[in-house]
Coordinates of C-alpha atoms and ligand atoms in Angstrom, one line a residue:
M866 CA -11.0 136.5 -68.6
L867 CA -10.3 137.5 -71.9
T868 CA -10.9 141.3 -73.3
Q869 CA -10.4 143.6 -76.5
Q870 CA -7.9 147.1 -76.3
I871 CA -6.6 149.3 -78.9
Q872 CA -3.2 149.2 -79.1
L873 CA -1.2 152.1 -81.0
T874 CA 1.5 150.4 -83.0
A875 CA 3.4 152.8 -85.0
R876 CA 4.7 156.6 -84.2
P877 CA 2.6 158.9 -86.1
D878 CA 4.5 161.0 -88.9
G879 CA 2.0 164.2 -88.8
F880 CA -1.6 163.7 -89.3
P881 CA -2.5 159.6 -87.8
K882 CA -4.6 157.1 -88.9
P883 CA -7.1 154.5 -88.3
T884 CA -3.6 152.1 -89.8
D885 CA -2.0 153.1 -86.8
F886 CA -3.8 151.2 -84.2
R887 CA -4.6 147.8 -83.7
L888 CA -7.3 146.2 -82.0
V889 CA -6.4 143.0 -79.2
E890 CA -7.4 140.4 -77.5
V891 CA -6.0 140.6 -73.7
E892 CA -6.2 138.1 -71.7
L893 CA -7.4 139.9 -68.4
P894 CA -5.8 138.0 -64.0
A895 CA -8.2 137.2 -61.9
L896 CA -9.5 140.3 -59.7
G897 CA -7.5 140.3 -56.4
P898 CA -8.0 141.2 -53.2
G899 CA -9.7 144.3 -53.3
E900 CA -10.2 145.2 -57.0
M901 CA -13.2 145.2 -59.3
L902 CA -13.6 144.1 -62.6
V903 CA -14.9 147.8 -64.9
E904 CA -16.6 147.1 -67.5
N905 CA -16.6 150.9 -70.2
L906 CA -19.7 151.9 -71.7
W907 CA -18.2 154.9 -73.4
M908 CA -15.0 156.3 -74.0
S909 CA -13.3 160.0 -75.6
V910 CA -11.4 161.2 -77.5
D911 CA -9.6 164.1 -77.3
P912 CA -6.4 166.3 -78.9
Y913 CA -4.7 165.6 -76.2
M914 CA -4.3 162.5 -77.6
R915 CA -1.5 162.8 -79.9
R916 CA 0.6 164.2 -78.0
C917 CA 0.6 160.9 -76.5
M918 CA 1.1 159.5 -79.7
Q919 CA 5.3 160.0 -80.2
E920 CA 7.9 159.2 -77.4
A921 CA 8.9 162.1 -76.2
T922 CA 6.0 165.0 -74.9
L923 CA 7.1 167.6 -72.7
D924 CA 3.8 167.1 -69.9
Q925 CA 2.3 164.2 -71.7
Q926 CA 2.8 160.8 -70.6
P927 CA 3.6 158.4 -73.8
W928 CA 1.4 155.9 -74.7
P929 CA 3.2 152.5 -75.1
L930 CA 3.1 150.3 -78.6
N931 CA 1.6 148.0 -78.8
G932 CA 0.8 148.3 -74.7
P933 CA -2.7 149.4 -72.9
L934 CA -3.6 153.0 -73.7
N935 CA -5.2 155.7 -71.8
G936 CA -8.2 158.1 -72.2
P937 CA -11.4 159.7 -70.2
A938 CA -13.8 156.2 -69.9
I939 CA -16.8 156.0 -68.1
G940 CA -18.2 152.2 -67.3
R941 CA -20.3 150.5 -65.5
V942 CA -18.5 148.0 -62.1
I943 CA -19.4 144.5 -63.0
E944 CA -17.4 142.3 -59.8
S945 CA -16.0 143.8 -57.5
K946 CA -13.9 142.5 -54.1
N947 CA -13.1 146.5 -53.0
E948 CA -15.4 147.5 -50.2
D949 CA -15.6 151.1 -51.3
F950 CA -17.4 149.5 -54.8
K951 CA -19.9 147.4 -55.4
C952 CA -21.4 145.7 -58.9
G953 CA -23.8 148.5 -60.7
D954 CA -21.6 151.3 -59.7
L955 CA -20.9 153.6 -62.3
V956 CA -17.1 154.6 -62.2
E957 CA -16.0 157.5 -64.8
S958 CA -11.4 156.5 -65.3
L959 CA -8.8 156.7 -67.0
S960 CA -8.5 153.5 -68.9
G961 CA -10.3 154.3 -71.9
W962 CA -9.4 152.3 -75.3
Q963 CA -10.9 148.5 -73.8
R964 CA -13.7 147.1 -73.1
H965 CA -13.0 145.7 -69.4
F966 CA -10.2 146.9 -66.7
A967 CA -8.8 145.6 -62.9
T968 CA -8.1 147.8 -60.8
D969 CA -7.9 148.3 -57.1
G970 CA -9.9 151.8 -57.4
G971 CA -6.7 153.9 -56.9
L972 CA -4.4 156.1 -59.3
L973 CA -4.1 154.5 -62.8
V974 CA -1.9 156.7 -64.7
P975 CA 1.3 158.5 -62.6
F976 CA -0.2 162.0 -63.1
E977 CA -1.1 164.1 -60.7
S978 CA -4.9 165.4 -60.4
P979 CA -7.6 164.0 -58.7
F980 CA -9.1 163.0 -62.4
N981 CA -6.7 159.6 -62.3
S982 CA -9.0 157.6 -59.7
V983 CA -11.7 155.7 -60.0
V984 CA -14.3 158.2 -58.9
K985 CA -17.7 157.4 -58.3
R986 CA -21.0 159.3 -60.5
S987 CA -24.6 158.8 -59.6
L988 CA -25.6 162.0 -60.0
Q989 CA -29.4 162.1 -61.0
G990 CA -30.3 162.3 -64.5
V991 CA -27.1 162.7 -65.8
S992 CA -26.2 159.7 -68.7
P993 CA -23.1 157.6 -68.2
R994 CA -22.4 159.5 -71.6
D995 CA -22.8 162.6 -70.2
Y996 CA -19.6 162.1 -68.1
L997 CA -16.9 162.9 -71.0
G998 CA -19.6 164.9 -73.9
L999 CA -21.8 167.3 -70.9
L1000 CA -19.9 167.4 -68.3
G1001 CA -16.0 166.9 -69.6
L1002 CA -12.6 168.5 -69.7
A1003 CA -13.5 170.1 -73.2
S1004 CA -16.5 171.8 -71.3
L1005 CA -14.6 171.7 -67.9
T1006 CA -12.1 173.2 -70.0
A1007 CA -13.4 175.8 -71.3
Y1008 CA -15.5 176.5 -68.2
T1009 CA -12.6 176.8 -66.3
G1010 CA -10.9 179.4 -69.5
I1011 CA -14.4 181.7 -69.4
V1012 CA -15.5 181.4 -65.5
L1013 CA -12.4 181.0 -64.1
G1014 CA -9.8 182.0 -65.6
N1015 CA -11.5 184.7 -66.8
T1016 CA -10.7 188.4 -66.5
C1017 CA -13.3 189.8 -69.0
Q1018 CA -15.8 192.7 -68.4
A1019 CA -19.4 191.9 -69.5
G1020 CA -20.1 193.8 -72.8
E1021 CA -16.4 193.4 -73.6
T1022 CA -14.8 191.3 -76.3
V1023 CA -13.9 188.0 -75.9
V1024 CA -11.9 186.0 -79.0
I1025 CA -12.4 182.2 -79.4
S1026 CA -10.4 180.0 -81.7
S1027 CA -12.0 177.1 -83.0
G1028 CA -15.6 178.0 -82.6
A1029 CA -17.5 174.7 -83.9
G1030 CA -14.9 172.4 -81.4
T1031 CA -16.0 171.1 -78.3
V1032 CA -14.3 172.8 -75.9
G1033 CA -14.8 176.5 -78.6
S1034 CA -18.5 175.6 -79.1
V1035 CA -19.6 175.5 -75.0
A1036 CA -16.5 178.5 -74.7
C1037 CA -18.9 180.1 -77.2
Q1038 CA -21.9 179.9 -75.6
I1039 CA -21.0 180.3 -71.2
A1040 CA -19.4 183.9 -73.0
Q1041 CA -23.2 185.1 -74.6
I1042 CA -24.5 184.0 -70.5
R1043 CA -22.5 186.2 -69.4
G1044 CA -21.9 188.8 -71.3
L1045 CA -19.2 188.9 -73.2
C1046 CA -19.5 190.0 -77.2
V1047 CA -18.3 186.5 -78.8
V1048 CA -16.4 186.2 -81.8
S1049 CA -15.4 183.7 -83.5
S1050 CA -13.2 181.1 -86.3
A1051 CA -13.9 177.6 -87.4
G1052 CA -13.1 175.7 -90.7
S1053 CA -15.9 175.6 -92.9
D1054 CA -18.5 177.8 -94.2
E1055 CA -21.0 174.6 -92.5
K1056 CA -19.6 175.0 -89.4
V1057 CA -19.9 178.6 -89.2
R1058 CA -23.5 178.5 -90.2
W1059 CA -23.9 175.8 -87.3
L1060 CA -22.6 178.3 -85.1
T1061 CA -24.5 181.6 -86.5
D1062 CA -27.9 179.4 -87.0
A1063 CA -27.2 177.6 -83.3
F1064 CA -26.0 179.3 -81.0
G1065 CA -26.8 183.2 -82.8
L1066 CA -23.9 184.6 -83.0
D1067 CA -22.7 187.1 -85.0
R1068 CA -19.1 187.4 -85.9
V1069 CA -17.8 184.4 -86.7
F1070 CA -15.4 183.9 -89.8
N1071 CA -14.1 180.7 -91.9
Y1072 CA -10.1 181.0 -91.7
R1073 CA -9.4 179.0 -94.5
K1074 CA -11.2 181.8 -96.5
Q1075 CA -9.7 185.3 -95.4
P1076 CA -5.8 185.9 -93.4
I1077 CA -7.7 186.4 -89.9
E1078 CA -5.7 189.2 -88.6
L1079 CA -8.4 191.3 -91.7
A1080 CA -11.2 189.2 -90.0
L1081 CA -10.5 190.0 -86.5
A1082 CA -9.2 193.4 -87.1
S1083 CA -12.7 194.6 -89.2
L1084 CA -14.6 191.5 -86.4
C1085 CA -13.8 193.4 -83.2
P1086 CA -14.1 197.4 -83.7
E1087 CA -13.2 197.9 -79.8
G1088 CA -10.2 195.1 -79.5
I1089 CA -10.0 192.6 -78.5
D1090 CA -10.1 192.3 -74.7
L1091 CA -9.3 188.3 -74.0
V1092 CA -8.9 185.3 -76.7
L1093 CA -9.4 182.2 -75.4
E1094 CA -6.4 179.7 -77.6
N1095 CA -7.5 176.3 -79.1
A1096 CA -5.8 176.5 -82.5
G1097 CA -2.7 177.9 -82.8
P1098 CA 0.3 180.3 -83.0
E1099 CA -1.3 181.5 -86.6
H1100 CA -4.6 182.3 -84.5
L1101 CA -2.3 183.2 -81.6
S1102 CA -0.6 185.9 -83.4
A1103 CA -2.8 187.1 -85.5
C1104 CA -4.9 188.1 -82.7
L1105 CA -2.4 190.4 -80.3
P1106 CA -2.6 193.3 -82.7
L1107 CA -6.5 193.8 -81.5
M1108 CA -5.2 193.8 -77.8
N1109 CA -6.6 195.6 -75.6
E1110 CA -3.6 197.5 -73.0
L1111 CA -3.2 194.4 -70.0
K1112 CA -5.8 192.2 -71.3
T1113 CA -5.1 188.6 -71.6
V1114 CA -4.9 185.6 -73.5
L1115 CA -5.8 182.0 -72.2
I1116 CA -4.3 178.7 -73.7
S1117 CA -5.9 176.1 -74.2
G1118 CA -4.4 174.5 -76.3
L1119 CA -2.6 174.6 -79.8
I1120 CA -4.0 171.9 -82.0
S1121 CA -2.8 173.1 -84.8
T1122 CA 0.9 171.7 -83.7
Y1123 CA 0.0 168.8 -82.3
S1124 CA 0.6 166.4 -85.7
T1125 CA 3.6 169.2 -86.6
G1126 CA 5.7 167.7 -83.6
G1127 CA 4.3 170.1 -81.6
K1128 CA 7.8 173.0 -82.4
I1129 CA 6.5 176.6 -82.5
R1130 CA 9.5 178.6 -85.0
S1131 CA 8.1 181.5 -85.1
F1132 CA 6.0 183.8 -83.0
P1133 CA 4.6 187.1 -85.4
N1134 CA 3.7 190.2 -82.8
F1135 CA 4.8 188.9 -79.9
E1136 CA 6.2 192.1 -79.4
F1137 CA 2.2 193.5 -78.4
V1138 CA 2.8 191.5 -75.3
L1139 CA 5.3 193.6 -74.4
D1140 CA 3.8 197.0 -76.3
R1141 CA 0.2 196.9 -74.6
F1142 CA 1.4 194.3 -71.2
L1143 CA 0.1 191.2 -72.9
T1144 CA -0.6 188.9 -70.2
I1145 CA -0.1 184.3 -71.7
R1146 CA -1.3 181.6 -69.8
A1147 CA -1.8 177.4 -70.7
Y1148 CA -4.3 177.0 -68.6
R1149 CA -5.6 172.8 -67.8
Y1150 CA -9.2 171.7 -65.9
M1151 CA -7.2 169.7 -63.9
D1152 CA -6.3 172.6 -62.0
F1153 CA -9.8 173.9 -61.6
L1154 CA -11.4 170.4 -59.8
Q1155 CA -12.3 172.0 -56.6
S1156 CA -14.4 173.9 -58.3
Y1157 CA -16.0 170.6 -60.2
D1158 CA -19.6 170.3 -58.2
V1159 CA -20.3 174.6 -59.4
M1160 CA -19.3 173.4 -63.1
V1161 CA -21.2 170.2 -63.1
N1162 CA -24.7 172.3 -61.5
D1163 CA -24.0 175.6 -63.6
L1164 CA -23.6 173.4 -67.5
L1165 CA -26.4 170.9 -65.9
H1166 CA -28.8 173.9 -65.4
W1167 CA -27.4 175.7 -68.5
R1168 CA -28.4 172.5 -70.3
D1169 CA -31.8 171.8 -69.1
E1170 CA -33.1 176.4 -69.6
G1171 CA -31.5 175.4 -73.6
R1172 CA -29.3 178.2 -72.8
L1173 CA -26.1 175.6 -72.8
L1174 CA -25.9 172.9 -76.9
F1175 CA -24.3 170.1 -76.3
K1176 CA -23.7 168.6 -79.9
E1177 CA -21.8 165.4 -80.0
V1178 CA -21.1 163.1 -83.0
P1179 CA -21.6 159.2 -81.3
Y1180 CA -19.3 156.3 -82.8
E1181 CA -20.7 153.0 -82.2
G1182 CA -18.0 149.7 -81.2
L1183 CA -14.9 149.5 -79.2
E1184 CA -13.6 149.3 -83.0
A1185 CA -14.9 153.0 -84.3
A1186 CA -11.7 155.0 -82.1
P1187 CA -9.2 155.6 -84.4
Q1188 CA -11.3 156.5 -87.3
A1189 CA -13.8 158.6 -84.7
F1190 CA -9.5 160.3 -82.8
C1191 CA -8.3 160.5 -87.0
S1192 CA -11.9 162.8 -87.9
M1193 CA -11.8 165.0 -84.7
L1194 CA -7.8 165.5 -85.0
R1195 CA -8.8 166.4 -88.7
G1196 CA -12.3 168.9 -88.8
E1197 CA -14.5 165.9 -90.5
S1198 CA -17.3 166.7 -88.7
Y1199 CA -18.0 169.1 -85.5
G1200 CA -19.0 168.4 -82.0
K1201 CA -17.5 165.5 -79.3
P1202 CA -16.8 162.3 -80.3
L1203 CA -18.1 159.5 -78.4
I1204 CA -17.3 155.7 -79.1
Q1205 CA -20.0 153.8 -77.6
I1206 CA -18.1 149.9 -75.9
S1207 CA -21.0 148.4 -74.7
V1208 CA -25.2 149.2 -74.2
D1209 CA -25.7 151.1 -71.2
Ligands
NAP2225 N1 -6.5 172.5 -71.6 C1 -6.7 171.5 -71.3 O1 -7.4 170.7 -70.2 C2 -7.8 171.0 -71.9 C3 -9.0 170.1 -72.5 C4 -9.6 170.0 -73.5 C5 -8.7 170.4 -75.3 N2 -7.8 170.9 -74.5 C6 -7.4 171.6 -76.0 O2 -8.6 172.7 -76.2 C7 -8.8 172.7 -77.8 C8 -9.8 172.3 -78.8 O3 -10.6 170.6 -78.4 P1 -11.2 169.7 -78.5 O4 -11.6 168.7 -77.7 O5 -12.6 170.6 -78.5 O6 -11.3 169.5 -80.0 P2 -12.5 169.9 -81.1 O7 -12.1 171.5 -81.2 O8 -13.3 169.4 -80.7 O9 -11.8 169.3 -82.4 C9 -10.1 169.3 -82.7 C10 -10.9 171.3 -84.2 O10 -9.6 171.1 -83.9 C11 -9.8 172.2 -85.0 N3 -8.8 171.9 -86.3 C12 -7.4 170.9 -86.1 N4 -6.2 171.1 -86.9 C13 -6.1 172.5 -87.3 C14 -5.6 173.7 -87.2 N5 -4.4 173.1 -87.8 N6 -5.6 174.7 -87.2 C15 -6.9 175.2 -86.5 N7 -7.4 175.1 -86.1 C16 -7.2 173.0 -86.2 C17 -11.4 171.1 -86.0 O11 -11.6 172.8 -86.2 P3 -12.2 173.3 -87.4 O12 -12.1 172.7 -88.8 O13 -13.0 174.8 -87.1 O14 -10.5 173.5 -88.2 C18 -10.9 170.4 -85.5 O15 -12.8 170.5 -85.3 C19 -7.5 172.3 -78.4 O16 -5.8 173.0 -78.8 C20 -7.1 171.5 -77.5 O17 -5.1 170.8 -76.9 C21 -7.4 171.6 -73.5

C-alpha cells in the first residue's frame, strides 16, 4: 500500500526550517509473517530531535537524509499477522513522522531502552494523545527529575529553567505539589504571566529582560537547593554562585545549545562546583522506566484532582509536523505540540 512520511532533506545550520523537510509517498511492502500494520493517530515533536538532525551526535542516532525519521507516536493496529496484537489495539512506538508503518512488534530503533518496542496502551479513561502529552516523555522527565532524582526537602528552593516549556511547566507543578519553593524563568512576559496566573507561581522572571544572576539573587534569598536545568549553560552558570553546599544540579537537557552545534565553549562560575561541593548530573527519563506505572498513576491522579495542568498545542495533519517542530524550538508558543495524523 501507499503511505506518506516526512523526510529530512538537509542538515540545517542553526535553527531548522520547515523547508528542511519534505512530505513523500512511499510504498509499504505486504505484511510478512508475525508483522502488523499500524496507522499513527498522533505524534510528538521534541527538542532532542534537533540533535538527530546532525550527522554526528554523542548520544542520539542521527536521522538519515531522505529516509524515515523516528519519534514518539501513538497509533492503532489496522491489520495483524502477529498473535500478540489484534486489530484495534492502541500502540505506542518511536515510529512517528509517518502515516502508517509495518512492524513485527520488536525493536524499531537501535537504542537500549524498553521504550523502543511497540507497546500496547490501554488504560481506562486515557485518550491516545494523553500517552504522548500528559504521560509522554516530557512529563516523565519532569517527574523523574523532581520526584525520583530529587534530593530536596519540602520548603527548600528549586530553580527550574524553561518554566513555560513542557518539562518545565510539569516540573514546576510537581515541585509545588511536593512542597518545594519554586523559582522559574521563561522567555516572554506572556509566558511569565501564564506561570503566575495558571499555577500561582510567585517567583518567575523573564530571562530575556534582566540578567539571570541578578534575578535569581533576588528570588532565592535562602540560596538554591536544586536546579532542574532545561535551557542551557547560560542559565546553569548563573545558578552556581547561589547554590547551597552539597546540593545538586540535574540536567534534563540544554536546548540553547542544540541549534548551535551542541558545543559548550565556556562555563562561567564552574569554581562554585568545587567550593560548594556540588553534584552536576545529566539524567534521562528512560533510566527510570521501571517506575512507569507509579509515574503514570501520579500524573493521572494529579490531573484528575485539578492539581496538574497540562497544556497542549494541537496541530492538524502529518504535513504540519515540521512547522510544529521548528516553532517549538524557537519558543514561539508554549505547551506540548502534538500532531494529529489520523482521527482517533
Ligand atoms: N532527559 C530527557 O529524558 C528529556 C526528555 C524530554 C526533554 N528533555 C529536555 O528538556 C528540555 C525541555 O524540553 P521540552 O520538551 O519541555 O521543550 P519545551 O520547553 O516545551 O520547548 C522548548 C522551549 O525551550 C526554550 N528555549 C528555546 N531556545 C532557548 C534558548 N536558546 N535558551 C533558553 N531557552 C530556550 C523556549 O522557551 P522560552 O521562550 O521560555 O525560552 C521553548 O519554548 C530540553 O532541553 C530537552 O532536551 C529531556
